[in-house]
C-alpha positions as a Python dict, from the first residue, in 0.01 Angstrom:
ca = {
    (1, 'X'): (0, 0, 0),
    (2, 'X'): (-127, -2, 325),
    (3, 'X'): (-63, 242, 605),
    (4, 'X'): (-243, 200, 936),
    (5, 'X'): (-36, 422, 1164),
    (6, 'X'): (-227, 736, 983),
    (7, 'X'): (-380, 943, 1259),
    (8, 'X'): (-730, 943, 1111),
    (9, 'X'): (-922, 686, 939),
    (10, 'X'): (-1074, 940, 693),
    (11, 'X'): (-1014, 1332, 601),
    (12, 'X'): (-1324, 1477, 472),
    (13, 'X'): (-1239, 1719, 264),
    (14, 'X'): (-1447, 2046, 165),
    (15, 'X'): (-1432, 2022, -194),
    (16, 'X'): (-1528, 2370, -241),
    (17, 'X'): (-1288, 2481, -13),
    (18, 'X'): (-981, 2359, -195),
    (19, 'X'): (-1130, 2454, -524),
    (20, 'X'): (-1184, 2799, -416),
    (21, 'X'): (-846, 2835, -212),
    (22, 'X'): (-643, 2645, -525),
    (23, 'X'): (-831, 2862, -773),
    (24, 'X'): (-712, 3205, -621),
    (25, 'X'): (-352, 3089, -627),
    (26, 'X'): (-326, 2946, -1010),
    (27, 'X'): (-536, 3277, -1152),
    (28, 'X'): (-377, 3552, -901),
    (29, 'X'): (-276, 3794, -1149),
    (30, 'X'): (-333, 3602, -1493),
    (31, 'X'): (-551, 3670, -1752),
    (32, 'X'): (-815, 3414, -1951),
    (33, 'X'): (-599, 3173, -2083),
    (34, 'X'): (-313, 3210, -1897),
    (35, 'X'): (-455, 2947, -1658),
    (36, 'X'): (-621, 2616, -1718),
    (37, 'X'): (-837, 2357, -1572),
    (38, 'X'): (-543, 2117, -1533),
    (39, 'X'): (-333, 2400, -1350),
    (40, 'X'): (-595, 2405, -1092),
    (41, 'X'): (-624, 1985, -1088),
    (42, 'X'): (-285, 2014, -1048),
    (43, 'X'): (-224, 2245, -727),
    (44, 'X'): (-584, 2065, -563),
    (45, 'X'): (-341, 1787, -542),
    (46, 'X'): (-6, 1957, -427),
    (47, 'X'): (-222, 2058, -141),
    (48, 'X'): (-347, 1674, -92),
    (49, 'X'): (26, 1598, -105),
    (50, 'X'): (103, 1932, 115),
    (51, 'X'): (-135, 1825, 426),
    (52, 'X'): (1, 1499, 521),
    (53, 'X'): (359, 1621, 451),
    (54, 'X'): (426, 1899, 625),
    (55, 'X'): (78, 1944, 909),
    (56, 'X'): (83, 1570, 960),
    (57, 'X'): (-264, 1517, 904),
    (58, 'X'): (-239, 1153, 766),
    (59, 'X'): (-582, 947, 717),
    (60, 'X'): (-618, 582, 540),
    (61, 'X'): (-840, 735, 309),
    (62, 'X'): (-906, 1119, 207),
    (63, 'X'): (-1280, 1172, 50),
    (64, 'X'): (-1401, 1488, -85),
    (65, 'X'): (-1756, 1581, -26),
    (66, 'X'): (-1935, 1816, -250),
    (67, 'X'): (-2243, 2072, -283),
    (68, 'X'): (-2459, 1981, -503),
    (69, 'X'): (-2726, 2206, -683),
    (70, 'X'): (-3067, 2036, -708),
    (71, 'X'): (-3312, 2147, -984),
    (72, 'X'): (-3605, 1996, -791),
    (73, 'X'): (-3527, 2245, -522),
    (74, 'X'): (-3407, 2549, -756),
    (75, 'X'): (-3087, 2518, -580),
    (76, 'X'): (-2990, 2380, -246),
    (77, 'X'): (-3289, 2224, 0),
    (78, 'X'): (-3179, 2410, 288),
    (79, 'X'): (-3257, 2735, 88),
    (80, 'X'): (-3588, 2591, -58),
    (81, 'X'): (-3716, 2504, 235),
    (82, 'X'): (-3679, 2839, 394),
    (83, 'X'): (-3810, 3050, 76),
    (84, 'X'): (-3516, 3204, -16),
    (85, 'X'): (-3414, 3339, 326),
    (86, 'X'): (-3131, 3191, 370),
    (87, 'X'): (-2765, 3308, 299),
    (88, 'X'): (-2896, 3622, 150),
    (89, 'X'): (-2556, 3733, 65),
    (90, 'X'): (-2430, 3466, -107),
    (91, 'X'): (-2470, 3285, -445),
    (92, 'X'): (-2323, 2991, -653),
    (93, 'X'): (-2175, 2994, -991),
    (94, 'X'): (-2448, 2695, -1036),
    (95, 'X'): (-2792, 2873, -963),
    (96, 'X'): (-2682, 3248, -965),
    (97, 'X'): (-2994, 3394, -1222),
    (98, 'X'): (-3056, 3700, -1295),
    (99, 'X'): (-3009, 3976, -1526),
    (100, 'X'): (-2650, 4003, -1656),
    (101, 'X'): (-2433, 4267, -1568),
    (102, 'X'): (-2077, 4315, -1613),
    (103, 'X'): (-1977, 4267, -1291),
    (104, 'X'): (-2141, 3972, -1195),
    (105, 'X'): (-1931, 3666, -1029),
    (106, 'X'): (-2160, 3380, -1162),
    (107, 'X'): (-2077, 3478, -1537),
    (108, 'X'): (-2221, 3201, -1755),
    (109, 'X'): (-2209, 3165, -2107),
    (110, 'X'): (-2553, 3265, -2180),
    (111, 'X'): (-2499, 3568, -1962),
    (112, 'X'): (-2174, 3679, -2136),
    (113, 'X'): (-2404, 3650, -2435),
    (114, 'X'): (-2638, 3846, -2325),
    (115, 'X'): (-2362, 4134, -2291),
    (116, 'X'): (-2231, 4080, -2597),
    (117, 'X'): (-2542, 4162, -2800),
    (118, 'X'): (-2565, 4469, -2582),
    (119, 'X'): (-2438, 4772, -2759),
    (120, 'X'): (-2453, 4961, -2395),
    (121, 'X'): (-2161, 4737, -2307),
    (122, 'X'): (-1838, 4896, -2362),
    (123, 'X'): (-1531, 4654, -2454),
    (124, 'X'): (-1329, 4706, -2115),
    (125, 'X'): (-1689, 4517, -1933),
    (126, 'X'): (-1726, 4271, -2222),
    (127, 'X'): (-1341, 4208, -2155),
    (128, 'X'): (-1406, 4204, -1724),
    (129, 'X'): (-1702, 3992, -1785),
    (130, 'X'): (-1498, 3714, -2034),
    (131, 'X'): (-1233, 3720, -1730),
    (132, 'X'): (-1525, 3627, -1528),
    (133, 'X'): (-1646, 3372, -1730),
    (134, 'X'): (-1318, 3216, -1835),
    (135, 'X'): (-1238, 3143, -1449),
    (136, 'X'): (-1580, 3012, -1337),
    (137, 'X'): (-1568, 2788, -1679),
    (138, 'X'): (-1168, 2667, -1499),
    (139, 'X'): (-1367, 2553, -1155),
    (140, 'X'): (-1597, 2428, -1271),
    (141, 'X'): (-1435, 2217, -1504),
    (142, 'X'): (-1195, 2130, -1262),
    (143, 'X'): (-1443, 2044, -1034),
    (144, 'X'): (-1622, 1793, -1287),
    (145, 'X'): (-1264, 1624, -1339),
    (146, 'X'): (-1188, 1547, -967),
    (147, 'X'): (-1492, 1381, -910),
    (148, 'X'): (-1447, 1201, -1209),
    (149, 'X'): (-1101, 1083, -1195),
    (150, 'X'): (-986, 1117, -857),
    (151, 'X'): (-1161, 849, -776),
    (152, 'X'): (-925, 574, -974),
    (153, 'X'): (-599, 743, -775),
    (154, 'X'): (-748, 747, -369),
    (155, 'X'): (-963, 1020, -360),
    (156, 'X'): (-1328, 961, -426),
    (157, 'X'): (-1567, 1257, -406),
    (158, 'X'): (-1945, 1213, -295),
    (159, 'X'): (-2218, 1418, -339),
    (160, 'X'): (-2604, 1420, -298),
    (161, 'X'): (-2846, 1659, -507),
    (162, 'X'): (-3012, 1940, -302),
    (163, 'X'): (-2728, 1861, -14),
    (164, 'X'): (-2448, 2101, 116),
    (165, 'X'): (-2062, 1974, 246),
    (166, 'X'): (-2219, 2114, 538),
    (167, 'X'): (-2491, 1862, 582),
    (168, 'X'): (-2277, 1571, 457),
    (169, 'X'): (-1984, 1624, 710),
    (170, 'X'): (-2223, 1663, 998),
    (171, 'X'): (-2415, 1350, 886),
    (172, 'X'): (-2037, 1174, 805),
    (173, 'X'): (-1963, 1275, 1221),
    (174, 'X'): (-2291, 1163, 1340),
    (175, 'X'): (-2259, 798, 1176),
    (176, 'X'): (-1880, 767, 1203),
    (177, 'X'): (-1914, 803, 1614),
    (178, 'X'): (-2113, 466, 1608),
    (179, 'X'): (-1922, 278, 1307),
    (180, 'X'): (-1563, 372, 1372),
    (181, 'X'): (-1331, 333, 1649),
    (182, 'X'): (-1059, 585, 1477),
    (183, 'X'): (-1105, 905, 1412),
    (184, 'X'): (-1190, 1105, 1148),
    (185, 'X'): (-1107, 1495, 1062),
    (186, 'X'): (-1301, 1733, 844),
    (187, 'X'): (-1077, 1970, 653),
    (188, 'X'): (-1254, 2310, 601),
    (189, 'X'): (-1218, 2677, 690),
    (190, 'X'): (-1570, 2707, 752),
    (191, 'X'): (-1579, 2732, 1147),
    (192, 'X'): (-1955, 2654, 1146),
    (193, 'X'): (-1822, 2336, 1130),
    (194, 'X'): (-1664, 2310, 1495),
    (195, 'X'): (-1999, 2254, 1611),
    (196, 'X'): (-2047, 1920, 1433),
    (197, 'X'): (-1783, 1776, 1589),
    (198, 'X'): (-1780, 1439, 1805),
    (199, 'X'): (-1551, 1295, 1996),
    (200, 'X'): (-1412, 1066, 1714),
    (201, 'X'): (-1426, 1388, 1421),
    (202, 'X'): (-1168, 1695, 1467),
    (203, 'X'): (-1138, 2004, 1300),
    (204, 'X'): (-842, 2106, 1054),
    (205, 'X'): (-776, 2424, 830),
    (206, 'X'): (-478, 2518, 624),
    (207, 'X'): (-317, 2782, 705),
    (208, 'X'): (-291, 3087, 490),
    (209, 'X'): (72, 3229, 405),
    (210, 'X'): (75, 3420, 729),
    (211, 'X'): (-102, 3222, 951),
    (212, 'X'): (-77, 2889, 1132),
    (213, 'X'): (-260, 2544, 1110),
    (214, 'X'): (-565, 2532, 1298),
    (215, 'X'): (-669, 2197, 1451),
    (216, 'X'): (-972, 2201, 1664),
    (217, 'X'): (-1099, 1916, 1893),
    (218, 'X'): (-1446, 1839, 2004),
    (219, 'X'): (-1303, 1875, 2386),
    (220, 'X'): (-1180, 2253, 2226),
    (221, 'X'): (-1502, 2346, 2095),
    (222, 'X'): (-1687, 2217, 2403),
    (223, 'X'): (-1469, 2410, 2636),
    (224, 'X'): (-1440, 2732, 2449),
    (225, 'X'): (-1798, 2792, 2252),
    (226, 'X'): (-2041, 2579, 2407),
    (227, 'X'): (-2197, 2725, 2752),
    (228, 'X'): (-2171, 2472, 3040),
    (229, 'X'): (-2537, 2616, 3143),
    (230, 'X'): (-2697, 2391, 2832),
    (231, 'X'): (-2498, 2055, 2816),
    (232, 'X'): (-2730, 1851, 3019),
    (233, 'X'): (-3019, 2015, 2783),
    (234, 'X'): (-2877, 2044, 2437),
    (235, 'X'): (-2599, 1900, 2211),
    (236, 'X'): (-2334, 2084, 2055),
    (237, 'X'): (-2486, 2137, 1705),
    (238, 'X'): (-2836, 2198, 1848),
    (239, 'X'): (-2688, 2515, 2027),
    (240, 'X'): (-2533, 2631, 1695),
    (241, 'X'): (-2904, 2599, 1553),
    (242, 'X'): (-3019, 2801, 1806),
    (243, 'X'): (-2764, 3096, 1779),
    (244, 'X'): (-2825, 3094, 1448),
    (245, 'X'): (-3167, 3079, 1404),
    (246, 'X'): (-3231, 3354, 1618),
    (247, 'X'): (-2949, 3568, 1345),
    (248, 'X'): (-2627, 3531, 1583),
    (249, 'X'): (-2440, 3357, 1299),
    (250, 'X'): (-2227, 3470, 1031),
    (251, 'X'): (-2389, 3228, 731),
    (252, 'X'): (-2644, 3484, 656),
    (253, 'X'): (-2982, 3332, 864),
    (254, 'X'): (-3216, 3656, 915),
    (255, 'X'): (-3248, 3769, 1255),
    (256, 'X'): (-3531, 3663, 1464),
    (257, 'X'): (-3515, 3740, 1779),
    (258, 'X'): (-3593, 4126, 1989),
    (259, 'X'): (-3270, 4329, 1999),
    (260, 'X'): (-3062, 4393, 2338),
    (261, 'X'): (-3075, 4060, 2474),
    (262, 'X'): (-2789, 3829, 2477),
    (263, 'X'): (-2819, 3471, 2304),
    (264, 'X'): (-2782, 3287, 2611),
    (265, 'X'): (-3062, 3435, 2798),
    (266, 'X'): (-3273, 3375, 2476),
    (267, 'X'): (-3144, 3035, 2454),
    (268, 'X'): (-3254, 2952, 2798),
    (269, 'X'): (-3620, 3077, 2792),
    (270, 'X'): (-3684, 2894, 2517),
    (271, 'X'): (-3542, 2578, 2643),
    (272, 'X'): (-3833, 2662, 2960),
    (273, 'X'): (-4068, 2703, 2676),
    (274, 'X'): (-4054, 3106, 2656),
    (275, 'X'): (-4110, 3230, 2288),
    (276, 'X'): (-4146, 3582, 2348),
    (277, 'X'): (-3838, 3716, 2366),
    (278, 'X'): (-3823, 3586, 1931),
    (279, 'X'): (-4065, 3861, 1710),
    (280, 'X'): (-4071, 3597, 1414),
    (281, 'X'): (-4175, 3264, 1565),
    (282, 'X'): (-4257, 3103, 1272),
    (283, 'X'): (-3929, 3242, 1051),
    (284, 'X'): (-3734, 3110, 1363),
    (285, 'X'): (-3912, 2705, 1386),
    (286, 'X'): (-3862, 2740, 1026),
    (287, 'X'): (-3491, 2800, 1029),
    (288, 'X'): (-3427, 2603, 1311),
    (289, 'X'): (-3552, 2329, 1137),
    (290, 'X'): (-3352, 2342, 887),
    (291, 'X'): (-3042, 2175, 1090),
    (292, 'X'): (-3275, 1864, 1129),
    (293, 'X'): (-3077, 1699, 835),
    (294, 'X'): (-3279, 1364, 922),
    (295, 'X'): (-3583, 1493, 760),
    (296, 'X'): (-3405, 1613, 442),
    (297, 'X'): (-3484, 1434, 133),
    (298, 'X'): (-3180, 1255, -11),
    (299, 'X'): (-3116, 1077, 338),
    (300, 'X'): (-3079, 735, 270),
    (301, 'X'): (-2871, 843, -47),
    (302, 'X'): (-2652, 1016, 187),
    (303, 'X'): (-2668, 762, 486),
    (304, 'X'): (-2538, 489, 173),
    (305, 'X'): (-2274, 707, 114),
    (306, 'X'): (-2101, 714, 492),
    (307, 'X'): (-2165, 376, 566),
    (308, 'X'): (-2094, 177, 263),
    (309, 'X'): (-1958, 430, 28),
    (310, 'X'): (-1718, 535, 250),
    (311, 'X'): (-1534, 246, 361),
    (312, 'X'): (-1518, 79, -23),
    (313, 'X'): (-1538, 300, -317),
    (314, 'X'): (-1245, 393, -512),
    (315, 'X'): (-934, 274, -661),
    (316, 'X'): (-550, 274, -736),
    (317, 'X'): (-438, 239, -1066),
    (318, 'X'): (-85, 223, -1155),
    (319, 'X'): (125, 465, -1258),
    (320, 'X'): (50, 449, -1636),
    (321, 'X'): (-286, 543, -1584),
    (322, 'X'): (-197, 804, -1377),
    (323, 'X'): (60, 924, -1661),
    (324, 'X'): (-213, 911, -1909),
    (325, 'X'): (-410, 1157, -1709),
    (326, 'X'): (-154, 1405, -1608),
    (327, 'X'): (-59, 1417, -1971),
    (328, 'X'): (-433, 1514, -2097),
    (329, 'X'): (-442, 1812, -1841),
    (330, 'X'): (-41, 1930, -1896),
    (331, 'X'): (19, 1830, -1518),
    (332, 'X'): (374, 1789, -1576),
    (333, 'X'): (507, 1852, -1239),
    (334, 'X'): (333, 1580, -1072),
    (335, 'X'): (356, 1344, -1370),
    (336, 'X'): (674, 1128, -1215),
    (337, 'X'): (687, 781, -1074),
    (338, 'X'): (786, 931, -713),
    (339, 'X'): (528, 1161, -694),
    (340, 'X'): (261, 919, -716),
    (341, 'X'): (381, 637, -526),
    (342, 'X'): (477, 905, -216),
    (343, 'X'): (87, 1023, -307),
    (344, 'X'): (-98, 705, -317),
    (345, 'X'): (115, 507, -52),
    (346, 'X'): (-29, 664, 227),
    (347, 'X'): (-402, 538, 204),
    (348, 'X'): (-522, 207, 294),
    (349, 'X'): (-588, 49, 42),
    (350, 'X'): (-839, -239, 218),
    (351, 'X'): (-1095, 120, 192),
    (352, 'X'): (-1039, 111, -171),
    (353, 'X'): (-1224, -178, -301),
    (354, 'X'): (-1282, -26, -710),
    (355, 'X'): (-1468, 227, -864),
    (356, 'X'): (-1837, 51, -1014),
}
């Protein structure tokens, strides 16, 4: 159970990708009920199965890295330590407060209660808002079970409170290019995450019904995104913190800079040590800052994790084991012999010393 003619030594995996992408395609169309936490277990793992197979993206060991919501930091650290602006637009099922309202994506269970004792409510939003909390509840449970058993069939999952899968797979590129000889891939569709390439970490995202796989090399993203003008001044992700910093990104950073001037030209004066062409200095240091991942807490934690985690922890336990657990969720489809020996044989198992 060995197999060291995979391409990459490890696919990092955006567990919130999968989940999200997985989650669509089991509920599309159902109602509560009609779908369950093992139907979405169950398809995160035909897609494991699907990448290898059919876009030939074969690693000795695939490793999911996960958000993680912090309650020393209210949420996420990147968001603490910017106040709250940061990703203005967005929210997670974990941290989402507020005051409930029908149509409200992060539906909890207190929330829904909160509804439910309101006679303003009519049935059809008490009904939209159950929807709403019956498929967060399937996530989020399914979520909890890969990390938890995933582990014991090749596929650990690593997290670190107040940490992103951004920060992880930039930190997981950043050590890899010194430890490893092979390379790695991250598997994402967030294209923020071209600029944390190396040399030794590519880029790969499924492809949608429609579309085709995308695989992106460090040589790609350094020809097409990264200005020849800074490479002798600046690294790849550094210019990504600068565009946006100064608000020429997509994840939601407030703008900083005066308008009608291109990012380049900004770029460059403040390389020569030019700040005025930026009319929030200090909302710009402090978002720039925020890509200096070496100064987050939880470092060493996540520094354990890529060099020692990564190369040992997990298992592969026979196939009654993995009967026992495909039975407990209803995974029927992939509860065969074949399956899991065409599943697990592809992983090195020298990188999957036990689970503690």
């Amino acid at each position: 159970m060995c197999n060291s003619s995979n391409k990459y030594k490890y696919a990092i995996i955006d567990n919130s990708y999968i989940l999200a992408r997985n989650h669509y395609g089991v509920s599309a169309g159902k109602k509560a009920g009609e779908y369950t936490v093992g139907d979405l277990i169950q398809s995160c793992i035909y897609t494991l199965n699907k990448i290898p197979r059919d876009f030939g993206i074969t690693a000795d060991k695939y490793v999911f890295l996960c958000d993680k919501w912090s309650p020393d930091f209210g949420g996420y650290y990147t968001t603490h330590l910017l106040g709250g602006a940061y990703k203005d637009n967005r929210g997670d099922i974990e941290s989402k407060k507020g005051k409930a309202s029908p149509s409200d994506s992060y539906m909890t269970q207190e929330k829904y209660d909160e509804l439910k004792n309101d006679p303003e409510v009519s049935k059809e939003d008490l009904k939209k808002a159950y929807e709403q909390l019956y498929s967060n509840e399937v996530r989020r449970g399914a979520k909890y079970e890969i990390i938890k058993c995933l582990s014991y069939f090749g596929v650990p999952s690593f997290f670190v409170p107040g940490w992103e899968f951004d920060n992880l797979a930039y930190l997981a590129s950043k050590l890899l290019y010194d430890i490893d000889s092979k390379p790695s891939v991250i598997i994402t569709k967030d294209s923020d995450l071209l600029y944390s390439l190396s040399p030794k970490m590519d880029y790969f995202k499924i492809p949608t019904s429609k579309g085709k796989p995308e695989i992106r090399t460090y040589s790609d993203v350094i020809d097409e995104e990264f200005p020849e003008q800074f490479r002798d001044q600046i690294n790849l992700y550094e210019y990504k913190a600068y565009c946006d910093s100064l608000g020429f990104g997509h994840n939601g950073m407030r703008s900083t800079r005066k308008k009608g001037l291109s990012k380049n030209s900004i770029i460059s004066n403040i390389l020569d040590g030019d700040m005025s062409d930026i009319n929030d200095v200090e909302l710009f240091r402090r978002q720039f800052d925020s890509f200096d991942i070496l100064k987050y807490p939880g470092l060493d934690e996540a520094r354990d994790i890529i060099e020692n985690k990564l190369p040992t922890y997990g298992d592969i336990l026979g196939y009654p084991e993995w009967s026992r657990f495909c039975t407990k969720f209803g995974m029927h489809r992939i509860n065969n012999p074949g399956f899991y020996s065409t599943f697990v044989g592809r992983f090195n198992k020298k990188l999957l010393k036990g689970v503690c």
